[in-house]
mmCIF file of C-alpha atoms in Angstrom:
data_model
loop_
_atom_site.group_PDB
_atom_site.id
_atom_site.type_symbol
_atom_site.label_atom_id
_atom_site.label_comp_id
_atom_site.label_asym_id
_atom_site.label_seq_id
_atom_site.Cartn_x
_atom_site.Cartn_y
_atom_site.Cartn_z
ATOM 1 C CA MET A 13 182.915 89.418 324.394
ATOM 2 C CA LYS A 14 179.735 88.930 322.469
ATOM 3 C CA PHE A 15 177.685 90.812 320.361
ATOM 4 C CA LEU A 16 174.269 91.078 319.322
ATOM 5 C CA VAL A 17 173.393 93.231 315.763
ATOM 6 C CA THR A 18 170.211 93.649 314.784
ATOM 7 C CA GLY A 19 169.568 94.950 311.092
ATOM 8 C CA THR A 20 172.356 93.751 309.950
ATOM 9 C CA SER A 21 171.279 92.585 306.657
ATOM 10 C CA SER A 22 172.814 95.553 304.623
ATOM 11 C CA GLY A 23 174.355 98.984 305.278
ATOM 12 C CA LEU A 24 175.802 99.999 308.720
ATOM 13 C CA GLY A 25 174.162 97.423 310.362
ATOM 14 C CA PHE A 26 176.159 94.731 307.759
ATOM 15 C CA GLU A 27 179.551 96.932 308.430
ATOM 16 C CA LEU A 28 179.119 96.800 312.350
ATOM 17 C CA ALA A 29 178.830 93.090 312.012
ATOM 18 C CA ASN A 30 181.369 92.293 309.631
ATOM 19 C CA GLN A 31 184.257 94.670 311.295
ATOM 20 C CA LEU A 32 182.948 93.660 315.051
ATOM 21 C CA THR A 33 183.720 89.806 313.835
ATOM 22 C CA PHE A 34 187.481 90.583 314.756
ATOM 23 C CA TYR A 35 186.775 91.325 318.020
ATOM 24 C CA GLY A 36 184.122 88.679 319.386
ATOM 25 C CA GLU A 37 181.838 86.547 318.114
ATOM 26 C CA VAL A 38 179.064 88.578 316.400
ATOM 27 C CA ILE A 39 175.023 86.989 316.319
ATOM 28 C CA GLY A 40 172.981 89.393 313.695
ATOM 29 C CA ILE A 41 168.910 90.284 313.264
ATOM 30 C CA SER A 42 167.686 91.011 310.631
ATOM 31 C CA ARG A 43 164.532 89.760 308.302
ATOM 32 C CA GLN A 44 166.099 88.761 304.990
ATOM 33 C CA MET A 45 169.700 87.468 304.434
ATOM 34 C CA LYS A 46 170.389 89.842 301.647
ATOM 35 C CA THR A 47 174.727 90.978 301.876
ATOM 36 C CA ALA A 48 174.458 88.873 305.423
ATOM 37 C CA ASN A 49 175.320 85.964 303.433
ATOM 38 C CA LYS A 50 178.854 87.328 302.457
ATOM 39 C CA LEU A 51 179.378 86.483 306.330
ATOM 40 C CA SER A 52 177.996 83.246 306.302
ATOM 41 C CA LYS A 53 181.690 81.740 305.700
ATOM 42 C CA ASN A 54 182.872 83.375 309.139
ATOM 43 C CA LYS A 55 182.337 81.185 311.537
ATOM 44 C CA GLN A 56 182.251 84.284 314.464
ATOM 45 C CA PHE A 57 179.237 85.201 312.553
ATOM 46 C CA THR A 58 175.684 83.666 313.248
ATOM 47 C CA HIS A 59 172.572 85.320 311.354
ATOM 48 C CA ILE A 60 169.154 85.127 312.650
ATOM 49 C CA VAL A 61 166.179 85.640 310.807
ATOM 50 C CA ALA A 62 163.476 87.571 312.553
ATOM 51 C CA ASP A 63 161.126 90.595 311.483
ATOM 52 C CA LEU A 64 161.381 92.726 314.235
ATOM 53 C CA SER A 65 158.136 95.100 313.142
ATOM 54 C CA ASN A 66 155.790 92.166 313.930
ATOM 55 C CA PHE A 67 154.314 91.726 317.282
ATOM 56 C CA ASN A 68 155.636 89.621 320.265
ATOM 57 C CA VAL A 69 159.087 88.931 318.246
ATOM 58 C CA ALA A 70 161.183 90.500 321.054
ATOM 59 C CA SER A 71 159.092 90.045 323.833
ATOM 60 C CA LYS A 72 159.813 87.708 326.763
ATOM 61 C CA GLY A 73 159.497 83.724 325.576
ATOM 62 C CA SER A 74 159.481 84.221 322.269
ATOM 63 C CA GLU A 75 161.100 82.117 319.484
ATOM 64 C CA LEU A 76 163.864 84.546 318.739
ATOM 65 C CA VAL A 77 164.774 85.409 322.536
ATOM 66 C CA ASN A 78 164.653 81.890 323.668
ATOM 67 C CA SER A 79 167.125 80.872 320.633
ATOM 68 C CA LEU A 80 169.293 84.894 321.642
ATOM 69 C CA TYR A 81 169.643 83.062 325.152
ATOM 70 C CA ALA A 82 170.766 79.786 324.115
ATOM 71 C CA LYS A 83 173.555 81.773 321.587
ATOM 72 C CA ILE A 84 174.820 83.919 324.338
ATOM 73 C CA ASN A 85 174.851 81.220 326.968
ATOM 74 C CA ASN A 86 175.355 83.695 330.291
ATOM 75 C CA GLU A 87 178.390 85.222 328.702
ATOM 76 C CA GLU A 88 178.959 88.744 328.412
ATOM 77 C CA PHE A 89 177.823 90.745 325.729
ATOM 78 C CA THR A 90 177.094 94.343 323.796
ATOM 79 C CA LEU A 91 173.724 94.716 322.006
ATOM 80 C CA ILE A 92 173.862 97.201 319.346
ATOM 81 C CA ILE A 93 170.208 98.294 318.085
ATOM 82 C CA ASN A 94 170.523 99.282 314.475
ATOM 83 C CA ALA A 95 167.486 97.835 312.747
ATOM 84 C CA ALA A 96 165.064 100.805 311.722
ATOM 85 C CA LYS A 97 162.589 101.621 309.168
ATOM 86 C CA PHE A 98 163.149 104.522 307.611
ATOM 87 C CA TYR A 99 160.087 106.878 305.723
ATOM 88 C CA ALA A 100 160.014 110.160 303.732
ATOM 89 C CA GLY A 101 157.345 111.422 301.724
ATOM 90 C CA LYS A 102 154.655 114.131 301.892
ATOM 91 C CA GLU A 103 151.830 110.968 301.807
ATOM 92 C CA ARG A 104 150.818 110.257 305.035
ATOM 93 C CA LEU A 105 151.735 106.454 305.877
ATOM 94 C CA ASN A 106 148.278 104.343 307.092
ATOM 95 C CA SER A 107 147.474 103.161 310.512
ATOM 96 C CA LYS A 108 148.781 99.911 309.259
ATOM 97 C CA GLU A 109 151.881 101.246 308.125
ATOM 98 C CA ARG A 110 152.539 103.248 310.869
ATOM 99 C CA GLU A 111 152.384 100.707 313.343
ATOM 100 C CA LYS A 112 154.654 98.334 311.716
ATOM 101 C CA LEU A 113 157.339 102.109 312.082
ATOM 102 C CA PHE A 114 156.302 102.196 315.519
ATOM 103 C CA HIS A 115 156.456 99.025 316.237
ATOM 104 C CA LEU A 116 160.146 98.542 314.600
ATOM 105 C CA ASN A 117 162.072 101.440 315.821
ATOM 106 C CA LEU A 118 160.722 101.691 319.164
ATOM 107 C CA PHE A 119 158.613 99.129 320.251
ATOM 108 C CA SER A 120 160.923 96.578 319.855
ATOM 109 C CA VAL A 121 163.614 98.009 320.850
ATOM 110 C CA MET A 122 162.435 98.376 324.280
ATOM 111 C CA ASP A 123 160.885 94.443 324.522
ATOM 112 C CA LEU A 124 164.299 93.233 323.279
ATOM 113 C CA VAL A 125 166.296 95.534 326.238
ATOM 114 C CA GLU A 126 163.250 93.798 328.362
ATOM 115 C CA ALA A 127 164.174 90.457 327.733
ATOM 116 C CA LEU A 128 167.721 91.031 327.967
ATOM 117 C CA ARG A 129 168.829 92.874 330.270
ATOM 118 C CA ASN A 130 168.951 90.340 333.023
ATOM 119 C CA CYS A 131 171.289 88.214 330.952
ATOM 120 C CA LYS A 132 174.983 89.378 331.166
ATOM 121 C CA LEU A 133 174.222 92.522 328.983
ATOM 122 C CA LYS A 134 177.137 95.116 329.460
ATOM 123 C CA ARG A 135 176.653 97.847 327.238
ATOM 124 C CA ILE A 136 173.866 99.049 324.645
ATOM 125 C CA LEU A 137 174.579 101.201 321.457
ATOM 126 C CA PHE A 138 171.660 102.434 320.392
ATOM 127 C CA ILE A 139 172.334 103.911 316.181
ATOM 128 C CA ASN A 140 169.843 106.678 316.366
ATOM 129 C CA SER A 141 169.286 109.170 313.685
ATOM 130 C CA ILE A 142 170.041 113.166 313.870
ATOM 131 C CA SER A 143 166.132 113.145 313.267
ATOM 132 C CA GLY A 144 165.708 112.083 316.947
ATOM 133 C CA LEU A 145 166.880 115.740 317.756
ATOM 134 C CA ILE A 146 165.640 117.792 314.911
ATOM 135 C CA GLY A 147 162.453 118.039 313.095
ATOM 136 C CA GLN A 148 162.866 116.441 309.332
ATOM 137 C CA ALA A 149 160.435 117.975 306.592
ATOM 138 C CA TYR A 150 158.506 115.379 305.066
ATOM 139 C CA GLN A 151 159.835 112.727 308.155
ATOM 140 C CA HIS A 152 156.740 112.980 310.140
ATOM 141 C CA GLU A 153 156.574 109.170 311.416
ATOM 142 C CA TYR A 154 160.096 108.359 311.193
ATOM 143 C CA SER A 155 161.295 111.778 313.250
ATOM 144 C CA ALA A 156 158.782 110.822 315.775
ATOM 145 C CA SER A 157 159.476 107.039 316.196
ATOM 146 C CA LYS A 158 163.503 108.382 316.600
ATOM 147 C CA HIS A 159 162.140 111.066 318.989
ATOM 148 C CA ALA A 160 160.133 108.915 321.226
ATOM 149 C CA LEU A 161 163.451 106.427 320.708
ATOM 150 C CA MET A 162 165.437 109.156 322.396
ATOM 151 C CA GLY A 163 162.994 109.190 325.732
ATOM 152 C CA PHE A 164 164.026 105.732 325.847
ATOM 153 C CA VAL A 165 167.440 106.253 325.958
ATOM 154 C CA ARG A 166 167.696 109.009 328.533
ATOM 155 C CA SER A 167 164.844 107.150 330.658
ATOM 156 C CA LEU A 168 167.446 104.838 330.746
ATOM 157 C CA ILE A 169 170.348 106.386 331.790
ATOM 158 C CA LYS A 170 168.505 108.137 334.577
ATOM 159 C CA GLU A 171 168.232 104.889 335.816
ATOM 160 C CA ALA A 172 172.191 103.951 335.172
ATOM 161 C CA LYS A 173 173.061 103.624 339.058
ATOM 162 C CA HIS A 174 170.882 100.692 339.038
ATOM 163 C CA LEU A 175 172.066 99.032 335.825
ATOM 164 C CA PRO A 176 174.642 96.531 335.467
ATOM 165 C CA PHE A 177 175.521 98.134 331.441
ATOM 166 C CA ASP A 178 176.186 101.301 330.178
ATOM 167 C CA VAL A 179 174.504 103.136 327.808
ATOM 168 C CA MET A 180 175.172 105.008 324.467
ATOM 169 C CA SER A 181 173.242 107.085 321.554
ATOM 170 C CA ILE A 182 174.878 107.580 318.306
ATOM 171 C CA ASN A 183 172.515 110.195 316.590
ATOM 172 C CA PRO A 184 174.434 110.282 312.740
ATOM 173 C CA GLY A 185 173.128 112.246 309.781
ATOM 174 C CA GLY A 186 173.135 111.323 306.003
ATOM 175 C CA ILE A 187 174.473 107.805 305.606
ATOM 176 C CA ASN A 188 175.161 106.311 301.938
ATOM 177 C CA THR A 189 173.204 103.208 302.109
ATOM 178 C CA GLU A 190 171.040 101.368 299.924
ATOM 179 C CA LEU A 191 167.546 102.760 301.558
ATOM 180 C CA TRP A 192 168.118 106.020 299.355
ATOM 181 C CA GLU A 193 167.399 104.256 296.540
ATOM 182 C CA ASP A 194 163.752 104.291 296.950
ATOM 183 C CA TYR A 195 164.236 108.298 297.354
ATOM 184 C CA PRO A 196 166.279 109.139 293.447
ATOM 185 C CA ASP A 197 166.036 112.580 294.155
ATOM 186 C CA VAL A 198 168.272 112.653 297.011
ATOM 187 C CA THR A 199 171.994 113.135 296.293
ATOM 188 C CA THR A 200 173.686 110.566 298.559
ATOM 189 C CA LYS A 201 177.592 111.322 297.200
ATOM 190 C CA SER A 202 178.241 113.504 300.311
ATOM 191 C CA PHE A 203 176.715 111.048 302.674
ATOM 192 C CA ILE A 204 178.931 109.133 305.629
ATOM 193 C CA PRO A 205 180.174 105.860 303.851
ATOM 194 C CA PRO A 206 178.849 103.176 306.418
ATOM 195 C CA VAL A 207 182.414 101.335 306.550
ATOM 196 C CA GLU A 208 184.159 104.381 307.874
ATOM 197 C CA LEU A 209 180.830 105.274 309.760
ATOM 198 C CA ALA A 210 181.225 101.651 311.564
ATOM 199 C CA LYS A 211 185.042 102.130 312.149
ATOM 200 C CA ILE A 212 184.186 105.335 314.673
ATOM 201 C CA ILE A 213 181.127 103.434 315.604
ATOM 202 C CA ILE A 214 183.122 100.482 316.810
ATOM 203 C CA THR A 215 186.147 102.868 318.015
ATOM 204 C CA ILE A 216 183.740 104.084 320.740
ATOM 205 C CA LEU A 217 182.408 100.783 321.605
ATOM 206 C CA LEU A 218 185.331 98.878 322.239
ATOM 207 C CA THR A 219 186.251 101.290 325.284
ATOM 208 C CA LYS A 220 186.438 99.818 328.341
ATOM 209 C CA HIS A 221 185.359 102.018 330.785
ATOM 210 C CA ARG A 222 181.515 102.497 331.806
ATOM 211 C CA LEU A 223 179.964 105.401 329.861
ATOM 212 C CA PHE A 224 177.065 107.067 329.007
ATOM 213 C CA ILE A 225 176.749 108.747 325.702
ATOM 214 C CA GLU A 226 172.967 110.753 325.670
ATOM 215 C CA ASN A 227 173.489 111.666 322.222
ATOM 216 C CA MET A 228 176.523 111.914 319.911
ATOM 217 C CA VAL A 229 175.665 113.357 316.572
ATOM 218 C CA ILE A 230 178.280 112.485 313.635
ATOM 219 C CA LEU A 231 177.116 114.368 310.253
ATOM 220 C CA PRO A 232 178.405 114.365 306.412
ATOM 221 C CA GLU A 233 179.164 118.237 305.386
ATOM 222 C CA SER A 234 175.494 117.834 303.713
ATOM 223 C CA ASP A 235 174.364 118.136 307.312
ATOM 224 C CA ILE A 236 175.818 120.912 308.398
#
């Protein structure tokens, strides 16, 4: 089995890619290398640099999608959608910033699924957010994009009988990753360590049964 993971440069995406190399070949996508360099010595891991917040990157016929076709090589694979842009603050994003956030969090996801759905895709795992199920103060754009992603997930599940792949959505609460460095007022000590969350997700991901999970919520104590 091959695993295609987006957003692998750091945080949860990095941990998922790192741990999945024990179970198959991993193809990671992120806009910069960062900590993914640590995986470069692992022959099972391939890292592709691509900024999914740019328009048309994930569309059929794009350089990225053509490269993925070649690396998938007509073999069964699981797609893990992890890349996302987070924003929290009282100041609203301008139209260009909002467009970029929605393109990465929603439209690139839809494009990537559309481009790859006719390959031997067996499972899609969406790393969503608790913000896709409830509102969050000062996270208007992010929460709206994650709610929209949940609409896409639910639509795919409704189409399940006509799809060759199953669909799962994990909606975690606070994860102790580097993104919080931009928010020094947030205490992350009790948030979920990405290495531990990756273990839980992979246990679910490796089930051999055809399985649909609309929204599995995983919360640290601080979010209860």
